[in-house]
Tab-separated table of C-alpha atoms in Angstrom:
chain	number	residue	atom	x	y	z
C	38	MET	CA	0.009	0.015	-0.005
C	39	ASN	CA	1.156	3.512	-0.727
C	40	LEU	CA	2.211	4.860	2.680
C	41	GLN	CA	0.659	8.229	1.932
C	42	ASN	CA	-2.722	6.483	1.914
C	43	ASP	CA	-2.104	4.157	4.875
C	44	PRO	CA	-5.275	4.158	7.050
C	45	ALA	CA	-3.035	4.530	10.074
C	46	LEU	CA	-2.283	8.067	8.857
C	47	SER	CA	-5.901	9.177	9.196
C	48	PRO	CA	-6.297	12.745	10.602
C	49	ALA	CA	-6.484	13.240	14.344
C	50	SER	CA	-10.130	14.391	14.125
C	51	PHE	CA	-11.138	11.038	12.585
C	52	ARG	CA	-13.115	8.537	14.669
C	53	LEU	CA	-15.135	5.578	13.360
C	54	GLU	CA	-17.053	3.271	15.633
C	55	GLY	CA	-20.420	1.541	15.594
C	56	GLY	CA	-21.452	2.991	12.282
C	57	LEU	CA	-20.721	6.564	13.427
C	58	MET	CA	-17.964	8.676	11.906
C	59	SER	CA	-16.503	11.766	13.473
C	60	LEU	CA	-14.371	13.869	11.144
C	61	ASP	CA	-13.810	17.577	10.746
C	62	PRO	CA	-13.813	18.331	6.977
C	63	ARG	CA	-11.792	21.476	7.713
C	64	ASP	CA	-9.039	19.529	9.442
C	65	PRO	CA	-5.924	20.350	7.338
C	66	ALA	CA	-4.705	16.779	7.692
C	67	PHE	CA	-7.948	15.653	6.013
C	68	TYR	CA	-8.315	18.096	3.155
C	69	GLU	CA	-4.611	17.774	2.337
C	70	ASN	CA	-4.939	13.983	2.109
C	71	PRO	CA	-8.404	12.495	2.611
C	72	TYR	CA	-7.528	9.046	1.260
C	73	PRO	CA	-6.416	7.374	4.521
C	74	ALA	CA	-9.758	8.262	6.133
C	75	TYR	CA	-11.588	7.004	3.026
C	76	ARG	CA	-9.733	3.701	3.253
C	77	ARG	CA	-10.658	3.326	6.899
C	78	LEU	CA	-14.326	3.893	6.086
C	79	ILE	CA	-14.257	1.372	3.198
C	80	GLU	CA	-12.597	-1.235	5.404
C	81	ASP	CA	-15.316	-0.706	8.002
C	82	GLY	CA	-18.092	-1.446	5.513
C	83	GLY	CA	-18.144	1.713	3.436
C	84	ILE	CA	-21.078	3.527	5.093
C	85	ALA	CA	-21.390	5.475	8.337
C	86	ARG	CA	-23.353	8.301	9.903
C	87	TRP	CA	-21.393	11.574	9.585
C	88	ASP	CA	-22.980	14.316	11.626
C	89	ALA	CA	-20.693	17.002	10.136
C	90	ILE	CA	-22.603	16.712	6.860
C	91	GLY	CA	-25.940	15.734	8.419
C	92	GLY	CA	-26.277	12.295	6.829
C	93	HIS	CA	-24.599	9.024	6.003
C	94	ALA	CA	-21.240	8.998	4.186
C	95	VAL	CA	-21.018	6.339	1.492
C	96	ALA	CA	-17.575	5.263	0.240
C	97	ARG	CA	-17.913	1.870	-1.456
C	98	TYR	CA	-17.755	1.967	-5.222
C	99	ASP	CA	-20.686	-0.328	-5.761
C	100	LEU	CA	-22.945	1.658	-3.446
C	101	VAL	CA	-21.891	5.070	-4.769
C	102	ALA	CA	-22.364	3.969	-8.402
C	103	ALA	CA	-25.726	2.386	-7.630
C	104	ILE	CA	-27.152	5.328	-5.664
C	105	LEU	CA	-26.127	7.824	-8.380
C	106	LYS	CA	-28.433	5.975	-10.750
C	107	ASP	CA	-31.172	5.030	-8.281
C	108	ARG	CA	-34.320	7.092	-8.838
C	109	ARG	CA	-35.302	6.513	-5.214
C	110	PHE	CA	-32.712	9.213	-4.525
C	111	GLY	CA	-32.772	12.793	-5.757
C	112	ARG	CA	-30.550	15.843	-5.654
C	113	ILE	CA	-33.380	17.465	-3.678
C	114	VAL	CA	-36.655	16.456	-2.134
C	115	PRO	CA	-38.931	18.399	-4.505
C	116	GLY	CA	-41.105	21.025	-2.887
C	117	ASN	CA	-43.685	20.960	-5.681
C	118	PRO	CA	-44.896	18.808	-8.617
C	119	GLU	CA	-42.496	20.605	-10.970
C	120	GLY	CA	-39.486	19.119	-9.195
C	121	ARG	CA	-38.233	22.444	-7.938
C	122	PRO	CA	-36.641	23.108	-4.533
C	123	ASP	CA	-38.343	25.147	-1.849
C	124	PHE	CA	-35.941	27.938	-0.911
C	125	SER	CA	-38.594	30.129	0.675
C	126	GLN	CA	-37.012	29.817	4.142
C	127	LYS	CA	-33.512	30.832	3.014
C	128	PRO	CA	-32.044	33.987	4.622
C	129	VAL	CA	-32.846	37.307	3.002
C	130	HIS	CA	-29.141	38.102	2.585
C	131	LEU	CA	-28.872	35.127	0.227
C	132	ARG	CA	-31.841	36.021	-1.987
C	133	ALA	CA	-29.856	36.601	-5.160
C	134	PHE	CA	-27.830	33.423	-4.713
C	135	TYR	CA	-30.888	31.213	-4.249
C	136	ALA	CA	-32.707	32.929	-7.092
C	137	LEU	CA	-30.060	31.390	-9.339
C	138	GLU	CA	-29.964	28.096	-7.447
C	139	SER	CA	-33.736	27.646	-7.746
C	140	ASN	CA	-33.290	27.195	-11.532
C	141	SER	CA	-29.977	25.342	-11.452
C	142	LEU	CA	-29.909	21.840	-12.962
C	143	LEU	CA	-28.061	20.738	-9.817
C	144	GLU	CA	-31.055	21.647	-7.704
C	145	LEU	CA	-33.857	20.295	-9.870
C	146	GLU	CA	-35.635	17.005	-10.331
C	147	PRO	CA	-38.059	15.858	-13.077
C	148	PRO	CA	-40.067	17.107	-14.810
C	149	THR	CA	-38.340	20.521	-14.787
C	150	HIS	CA	-34.880	18.952	-14.803
C	151	THR	CA	-35.829	16.802	-17.779
C	152	ARG	CA	-37.069	19.824	-19.733
C	153	LEU	CA	-34.058	22.050	-19.043
C	154	ARG	CA	-31.442	19.313	-19.518
C	155	GLY	CA	-33.008	18.388	-22.824
C	156	LEU	CA	-32.793	22.008	-24.053
C	157	LEU	CA	-29.210	22.338	-22.834
C	158	THR	CA	-28.223	19.072	-24.443
C	159	LYS	CA	-29.686	20.275	-27.699
C	160	ALA	CA	-27.524	23.433	-27.514
C	161	PHE	CA	-24.461	21.691	-26.045
C	162	VAL	CA	-23.895	19.519	-29.132
C	163	SER	CA	-20.669	17.520	-29.565
C	164	ARG	CA	-19.621	19.343	-32.743
C	165	ARG	CA	-19.621	22.640	-30.843
C	166	ILE	CA	-17.232	21.103	-28.298
C	167	GLU	CA	-15.009	19.279	-30.807
C	168	ARG	CA	-14.287	22.345	-32.857
C	169	LEU	CA	-12.868	24.043	-29.748
C	170	ALA	CA	-9.796	21.741	-29.832
C	171	PRO	CA	-7.555	24.051	-31.906
C	172	GLN	CA	-8.492	27.044	-29.783
C	173	ILE	CA	-7.805	25.137	-26.544
C	174	SER	CA	-4.360	24.221	-27.909
C	175	ALA	CA	-3.699	27.838	-28.881
C	176	ILE	CA	-4.723	29.117	-25.461
C	177	ALA	CA	-2.524	26.473	-23.791
C	178	ASP	CA	0.460	27.390	-25.953
C	179	GLY	CA	0.046	31.114	-25.274
C	180	LEU	CA	0.018	30.515	-21.544
C	181	ILE	CA	3.054	28.173	-21.742
C	182	ASP	CA	4.930	30.774	-23.790
C	183	ALA	CA	4.452	33.241	-20.914
C	184	PHE	CA	6.094	30.967	-18.318
C	185	PRO	CA	9.292	32.511	-16.959
C	186	HIS	CA	12.470	30.833	-18.233
C	187	ASP	CA	14.676	31.078	-15.166
C	188	GLU	CA	12.433	31.048	-12.116
C	189	PRO	CA	9.589	28.981	-10.682
C	190	VAL	CA	6.003	29.520	-11.791
C	191	ASP	CA	2.728	28.749	-10.047
C	192	LEU	CA	1.110	26.397	-12.551
C	193	ILE	CA	-2.369	26.919	-11.019
C	194	ALA	CA	-2.362	30.700	-11.464
C	195	ALA	CA	-0.418	30.753	-14.754
C	196	TYR	CA	-2.011	27.793	-16.542
C	197	ALA	CA	-4.654	25.658	-14.846
C	198	SER	CA	-6.877	28.569	-13.880
C	199	PRO	CA	-6.934	30.855	-16.926
C	200	LEU	CA	-7.215	28.099	-19.542
C	201	PRO	CA	-10.646	26.670	-18.673
C	202	VAL	CA	-12.303	30.050	-18.052
C	203	ARG	CA	-11.220	31.289	-21.463
C	204	VAL	CA	-12.504	28.100	-23.086
C	205	ILE	CA	-15.896	28.137	-21.419
C	206	ALA	CA	-16.267	31.862	-22.122
C	207	GLU	CA	-15.650	31.221	-25.790
C	208	LEU	CA	-18.099	28.311	-25.874
C	209	ILE	CA	-20.863	30.188	-24.111
C	210	GLY	CA	-20.348	33.484	-25.874
C	211	VAL	CA	-18.992	35.676	-23.098
C	212	PRO	CA	-16.116	38.094	-23.888
C	213	ALA	CA	-12.703	36.712	-22.928
C	214	SER	CA	-11.932	40.154	-21.426
C	215	ALA	CA	-14.402	39.285	-18.632
C	216	SER	CA	-12.348	36.264	-17.501
C	217	ASP	CA	-11.124	37.894	-14.311
C	218	LEU	CA	-14.655	38.897	-13.340
C	219	LEU	CA	-15.971	35.366	-14.061
C	220	LEU	CA	-13.222	33.853	-11.899
C	221	ASP	CA	-13.949	36.192	-9.018
C	222	TRP	CA	-17.721	35.570	-9.132
C	223	SER	CA	-17.229	31.830	-9.447
C	224	HIS	CA	-14.827	31.601	-6.500
C	225	ARG	CA	-17.181	33.579	-4.276
C	226	MET	CA	-20.205	31.490	-5.229
C	227	VAL	CA	-18.457	28.150	-4.888
C	228	ALA	CA	-17.431	29.114	-1.348
C	229	MET	CA	-21.083	28.585	-0.409
C	230	TYR	CA	-20.508	24.841	-0.582
C	231	THR	CA	-17.633	24.872	1.935
C	232	PRO	CA	-18.554	23.283	5.307
C	233	GLY	CA	-18.619	25.883	8.105
C	234	ARG	CA	-18.765	28.854	5.771
C	235	SER	CA	-18.845	32.310	7.379
C	236	VAL	CA	-21.576	34.925	7.131
C	237	GLU	CA	-19.066	37.116	5.303
C	238	ALA	CA	-18.645	34.381	2.692
C	239	GLU	CA	-22.418	34.218	2.299
C	240	HIS	CA	-22.676	37.944	1.690
C	241	ALA	CA	-19.811	37.722	-0.829
C	242	ALA	CA	-21.510	34.851	-2.657
C	243	ASN	CA	-24.818	36.716	-2.808
C	244	GLY	CA	-23.142	39.815	-4.210
C	245	ALA	CA	-21.356	37.720	-6.808
C	246	ALA	CA	-24.641	36.075	-7.797
C	247	GLU	CA	-26.305	39.462	-8.186
C	248	ASP	CA	-23.461	40.914	-10.277
C	249	PHE	CA	-23.150	37.756	-12.356
C	250	ALA	CA	-26.868	37.719	-13.209
C	251	ASP	CA	-26.849	41.436	-14.107
C	252	PHE	CA	-23.828	40.913	-16.368
C	253	LEU	CA	-25.467	38.016	-18.168
C	254	ARG	CA	-28.763	39.824	-18.675
C	255	GLU	CA	-26.882	42.422	-20.710
C	256	ILE	CA	-25.085	39.708	-22.694
C	257	VAL	CA	-28.389	37.952	-23.398
C	258	GLU	CA	-29.949	41.126	-24.702
C	259	GLU	CA	-27.007	41.698	-27.024
C	260	LYS	CA	-27.204	38.101	-28.314
C	261	ARG	CA	-30.936	38.472	-28.819
C	262	LYS	CA	-30.269	41.379	-31.205
C	263	ARG	CA	-27.162	39.819	-32.803
C	264	PRO	CA	-27.139	36.024	-32.449
C	265	ALA	CA	-23.826	34.215	-32.873
C	266	ASP	CA	-22.627	30.625	-33.037
C	267	ASP	CA	-22.439	30.161	-29.266
C	268	LEU	CA	-24.340	28.512	-26.427
C	269	ILE	CA	-26.191	31.639	-25.250
C	270	SER	CA	-27.569	32.227	-28.750
C	271	ALA	CA	-28.599	28.576	-28.972
C	272	LEU	CA	-30.402	28.808	-25.620
C	273	ILE	CA	-32.109	32.040	-26.660
C	274	ALA	CA	-33.467	30.143	-29.692
C	275	ALA	CA	-34.782	27.505	-27.289
C	276	GLU	CA	-36.261	30.231	-25.093
C	277	THR	CA	-38.506	31.352	-27.963
C	278	GLU	CA	-39.736	27.856	-28.790
C	279	GLY	CA	-43.162	27.972	-27.207
C	280	GLY	CA	-41.915	29.507	-23.993
C	281	ARG	CA	-40.030	26.343	-23.028
C	282	LEU	CA	-37.210	28.263	-21.366
C	283	ASP	CA	-37.782	31.471	-19.449
C	284	ARG	CA	-35.283	34.251	-18.853
C	285	GLN	CA	-34.363	33.304	-15.282
C	286	GLU	CA	-33.862	29.679	-16.297
C	287	LEU	CA	-31.558	30.760	-19.117
C	288	ILE	CA	-29.463	32.931	-16.743
C	289	SER	CA	-29.185	30.118	-14.197
C	290	LEU	CA	-28.114	27.628	-16.830
C	291	VAL	CA	-25.356	29.904	-18.074
C	292	VAL	CA	-24.129	30.658	-14.541
C	293	LEU	CA	-23.972	26.926	-13.814
C	294	LEU	CA	-22.034	26.233	-17.031
C	295	LEU	CA	-19.588	29.041	-16.403
C	296	ASN	CA	-18.979	28.013	-12.784
C	297	ALA	CA	-18.949	24.235	-13.260
C	298	GLY	CA	-17.320	24.582	-16.649
C	299	HIS	CA	-14.076	25.851	-15.259
C	300	GLU	CA	-13.895	25.421	-11.472
C	301	ALA	CA	-13.568	21.627	-11.511
C	302	THR	CA	-11.332	21.607	-14.560
C	303	VAL	CA	-8.889	24.006	-12.894
C	304	HIS	CA	-8.483	21.570	-10.009
C	305	GLN	CA	-8.279	18.525	-12.255
C	306	ILE	CA	-5.460	20.009	-14.374
C	307	GLY	CA	-3.466	20.852	-11.213
C	308	ASN	CA	-4.183	17.517	-9.553
C	309	GLY	CA	-3.351	15.699	-12.788
C	310	VAL	CA	0.009	17.397	-13.280
C	311	LYS	CA	0.921	16.695	-9.654
C	312	ALA	CA	-0.105	13.044	-9.899
C	313	ILE	CA	1.904	12.489	-13.075
C	314	LEU	CA	5.007	14.219	-11.741
C	315	GLN	CA	4.909	12.310	-8.465
C	316	SER	CA	4.148	8.958	-10.071
C	317	GLY	CA	7.602	8.617	-11.529
C	318	ALA	CA	6.137	7.896	-14.968
C	319	ASP	CA	7.688	9.349	-18.089
C	320	PRO	CA	5.077	11.903	-19.206
C	321	ALA	CA	6.177	11.520	-22.823
C	322	GLY	CA	5.050	7.873	-22.740
C	323	LEU	CA	1.594	8.768	-21.497
C	324	PHE	CA	0.468	10.526	-24.649
C	325	THR	CA	2.152	8.548	-27.439
C	326	ASP	CA	-1.191	7.623	-29.020
C	327	GLU	CA	-4.886	8.333	-28.547
C	328	ALA	CA	-5.550	5.203	-26.513
C	329	ARG	CA	-2.785	5.940	-23.993
C	330	ALA	CA	-3.771	9.584	-23.806
C	331	GLN	CA	-7.387	8.677	-23.025
C	332	ALA	CA	-6.223	6.112	-20.452
C	333	THR	CA	-4.100	8.767	-18.780
C	334	ILE	CA	-7.019	11.166	-18.611
C	335	GLU	CA	-9.299	8.528	-17.037
C	336	GLU	CA	-6.641	7.669	-14.477
C	337	THR	CA	-6.165	11.294	-13.433
C	338	LEU	CA	-9.942	11.510	-13.004
C	339	ARG	CA	-9.910	8.381	-10.849
C	340	PHE	CA	-6.745	8.970	-8.841
C	341	ASP	CA	-7.289	12.497	-7.537
C	342	PRO	CA	-10.537	14.054	-8.793
C	343	PRO	CA	-11.684	17.617	-8.070
C	344	LEU	CA	-15.167	16.707	-6.760
C	345	HIS	CA	-15.212	14.525	-3.691
C	346	LEU	CA	-18.847	14.802	-2.611
C	347	PHE	CA	-22.232	14.566	-4.284
C	348	GLU	CA	-25.227	14.778	-1.972
C	349	ARG	CA	-28.442	12.823	-2.560
C	350	TYR	CA	-31.700	12.627	-0.614
C	351	ALA	CA	-33.947	9.609	-0.173
C	352	LEU	CA	-37.272	10.173	-1.918
C	353	GLU	CA	-38.856	7.296	-0.037
C	354	ALA	CA	-38.091	5.067	2.923
C	355	LEU	CA	-35.499	2.427	2.068
C	356	ASP	CA	-32.716	0.278	3.486
C	357	LEU	CA	-29.035	0.310	2.664
C	358	PRO	CA	-26.425	-2.354	3.489
C	359	GLY	CA	-25.027	-2.374	7.004
C	360	GLY	CA	-28.406	-2.059	8.676
C	361	VAL	CA	-28.877	1.555	7.573
C	362	THR	CA	-32.518	2.604	7.260
C	363	LEU	CA	-33.354	5.889	5.565
C	364	ALA	CA	-36.577	7.873	5.799
C	365	ARG	CA	-37.818	10.185	3.056
C	366	GLY	CA	-35.633	13.299	3.132
C	367	ASP	CA	-32.595	11.641	4.714
C	368	LYS	CA	-29.289	12.635	3.138
C	369	VAL	CA	-26.398	10.503	1.877
C	370	ALA	CA	-22.988	11.956	1.051
C	371	LEU	CA	-21.568	10.039	-1.873
C	372	LEU	CA	-17.781	10.162	-1.554
C	373	LEU	CA	-16.766	9.990	-5.209
C	374	ALA	CA	-13.011	10.054	-4.600
C	375	ALA	CA	-13.301	7.306	-1.981
C	376	ALA	CA	-15.210	5.095	-4.423
C	377	ASN	CA	-12.427	5.677	-6.972
C	378	ARG	CA	-9.913	4.223	-4.492
C	379	ASP	CA	-12.020	1.208	-3.424
C	380	PRO	CA	-9.820	-1.940	-3.558
C	381	ALA	CA	-12.923	-3.993	-4.448
C	382	ALA	CA	-13.234	-1.976	-7.663
C	383	TYR	CA	-9.606	-1.280	-8.562
C	384	ALA	CA	-6.457	-3.339	-8.114
C	385	ASP	CA	-3.692	-1.363	-6.367
C	386	PRO	CA	-5.992	1.702	-6.151
C	387	ASP	CA	-3.466	4.011	-4.497
C	388	THR	CA	-1.028	3.739	-7.368
C	389	PHE	CA	-1.251	6.028	-10.397
C	390	ARG	CA	-1.353	3.497	-13.220
C	391	PRO	CA	-2.920	4.730	-16.466
C	392	GLU	CA	-2.460	1.410	-18.236
C	393	ARG	CA	-5.314	-0.020	-16.168
C	394	TYR	CA	-7.614	1.895	-18.530
C	395	LEU	CA	-6.218	0.051	-21.547
C	396	GLU	CA	-8.137	-2.908	-20.183
C	397	LYS	CA	-11.786	-2.775	-21.204
C	398	SER	CA	-12.949	-4.354	-17.922
C	399	THR	CA	-11.759	-1.418	-15.804
C	400	LYS	CA	-14.627	0.442	-14.108
C	401	ILE	CA	-15.196	4.034	-15.099
C	402	PRO	CA	-14.487	6.505	-12.293
C	403	THR	CA	-17.397	8.086	-10.469
C	404	SER	CA	-15.906	11.566	-10.887
C	405	PHE	CA	-18.630	12.916	-13.147
C	406	GLY	CA	-21.494	11.428	-11.146
C	407	GLY	CA	-24.129	9.263	-12.744
C	408	GLY	CA	-27.796	8.911	-13.587
C	409	ILE	CA	-29.860	11.936	-14.637
C	410	HIS	CA	-27.398	14.302	-12.960
C	411	PHE	CA	-24.343	12.978	-14.791
C	412	CYS	CA	-22.123	15.940	-15.664
C	413	ILE	CA	-23.302	17.363	-18.962
C	414	GLY	CA	-19.897	19.013	-19.485
C	415	ALA	CA	-17.896	15.743	-19.160
C	416	PRO	CA	-16.877	15.628	-22.876
C	417	LEU	CA	-15.578	19.188	-22.708
C	418	ALA	CA	-13.783	18.550	-19.409
C	419	ARG	CA	-12.069	15.469	-20.828
C	420	LEU	CA	-11.031	17.381	-23.978
C	421	GLU	CA	-9.624	20.314	-22.010
C	422	LEU	CA	-7.765	18.012	-19.619
C	423	LYS	CA	-6.269	15.978	-22.446
C	424	ILE	CA	-5.042	18.996	-24.365
C	425	ALA	CA	-3.830	20.850	-21.242
C	426	LEU	CA	-1.743	17.894	-20.029
C	427	GLU	CA	-0.457	16.912	-23.483
C	428	ARG	CA	0.685	20.430	-24.308
C	429	VAL	CA	2.383	21.274	-21.030
C	430	PHE	CA	4.343	17.980	-20.874
C	431	ALA	CA	5.200	18.016	-24.603
C	432	ARG	CA	6.360	21.605	-24.576
C	433	CYS	CA	8.016	21.497	-21.131
C	434	PRO	CA	9.731	18.081	-21.025
C	435	GLN	CA	11.836	19.182	-18.034
C	436	LEU	CA	8.817	20.246	-15.983
C	437	GLN	CA	9.293	19.509	-12.310
C	438	MET	CA	7.886	20.516	-8.954
C	439	THR	CA	10.074	22.863	-6.890
C	440	ALA	CA	8.158	22.968	-3.624
C	441	SER	CA	5.605	20.951	-1.672
C	442	SER	CA	2.083	21.674	-2.882
C	443	GLN	CA	-0.843	22.541	-0.657
C	444	TYR	CA	-4.525	21.885	-1.182
C	445	ARG	CA	-7.202	24.489	-0.595
C	446	ASP	CA	-9.358	24.481	2.502
C	447	SER	CA	-12.334	23.232	0.509
C	448	TRP	CA	-12.250	19.508	0.927
C	449	HIS	CA	-15.153	18.479	-1.327
C	450	PHE	CA	-13.837	20.804	-4.078
C	451	HIS	CA	-10.412	19.209	-3.926
C	452	GLY	CA	-7.779	21.337	-5.595
C	453	LEU	CA	-4.362	22.802	-5.113
C	454	GLU	CA	-3.876	26.285	-3.750
C	455	LYS	CA	-0.559	26.465	-5.559
C	456	LEU	CA	1.653	24.193	-7.633
C	457	GLU	CA	5.133	25.663	-7.992
C	458	VAL	CA	7.156	24.223	-10.869
C	459	THR	CA	10.084	25.029	-13.093
C	460	ALA	CA	9.256	24.693	-16.763
C	461	GLY	CA	12.766	24.545	-18.200
C	462	ALA	CA	13.385	25.124	-21.895
C	463	ARG	CA	10.240	25.313	-23.965
C	464	ARG	CA	9.925	23.018	-26.975
C	465	ASP	CA	8.428	24.459	-30.157
C	466	LEU	CA	5.989	21.930	-31.639
C	467	THR	CA	4.948	23.944	-34.708
């Protein structure tokens, strides 16, 4: 077993006994390396009550994969027949934030979820994603060209962060000049999902939601007058088809795509570079052909994914293994990254080994979720990750870490605060 993931190295705040787990998600020892605690939970049966999140934590691959697809569970317990959440009791100082959330695909169930996802899928066609490949490569090359030649560079700030936001802005139809604003709004809104968030963080998130929505309303009006070949224009066309998409729904969909379309990809690029560099593998050998490149991408998604938690709620009374009985409305916390390291699903799970995905029998990672809430942006995320990793390792063959990296205090959104590297001489691939 990889000593870094030895269950004996679980954080001091971790306790597991009698089906009850005690663990502070803001314990630095946990968010820096959650895998020893995950292994302990799996070895104890893979499910335990975790009061810090107000439900049962589920870590076993088979259970996580099954619950993601089980329609007895939902992202919310719908407050009405339309499958919408009831946010009427939310604090007044979060009104703008929950106005967006109330129309977010992540907070909806059928039939509204079915309608909106169908419209988004129609606009989010594969050809629109595929033709972004040359632009993603160009953006990556421009960022790599700007790396300093003789001093360390923070790969998160200089590469992993700006690349996805520029890509998603181009896809959706938002000016690239607004990238810094989009990043700021996204970071403030995502902080709402951090356990133990402060009131100050709530006010910041609400202000970001308000500014973000105002900004997009202006963009939508411009696109309505002058449509282009972008996602906003495609959604506006859907909006006019018999009133099947109203203005607030359109704004919420675009906010979700802009936030989810870059936040997780930033972390996955950073986590992927770190995993490859620390694995001892020759990066040049990981991208020699399409099959190996795709296998490498799947292994980075399995080994250290950016999303560690998806919440689901029981929509009816039911039983889970281990004598766990759930009532309607009870929450389960699906630990995606724990499932990806389950020894029952993956041989030698704590070793970064891309060749496992050259075998057709290897289970797909749970990193993009499953069922009706499977990540609609997964094809774009895989494409960005593949190009970002290929380009940086091909053009910087001497890339190496120069300092120990640190993860952010946002356990379930697992990503590096900073990844300091030296790039060495840049290779020209033109």
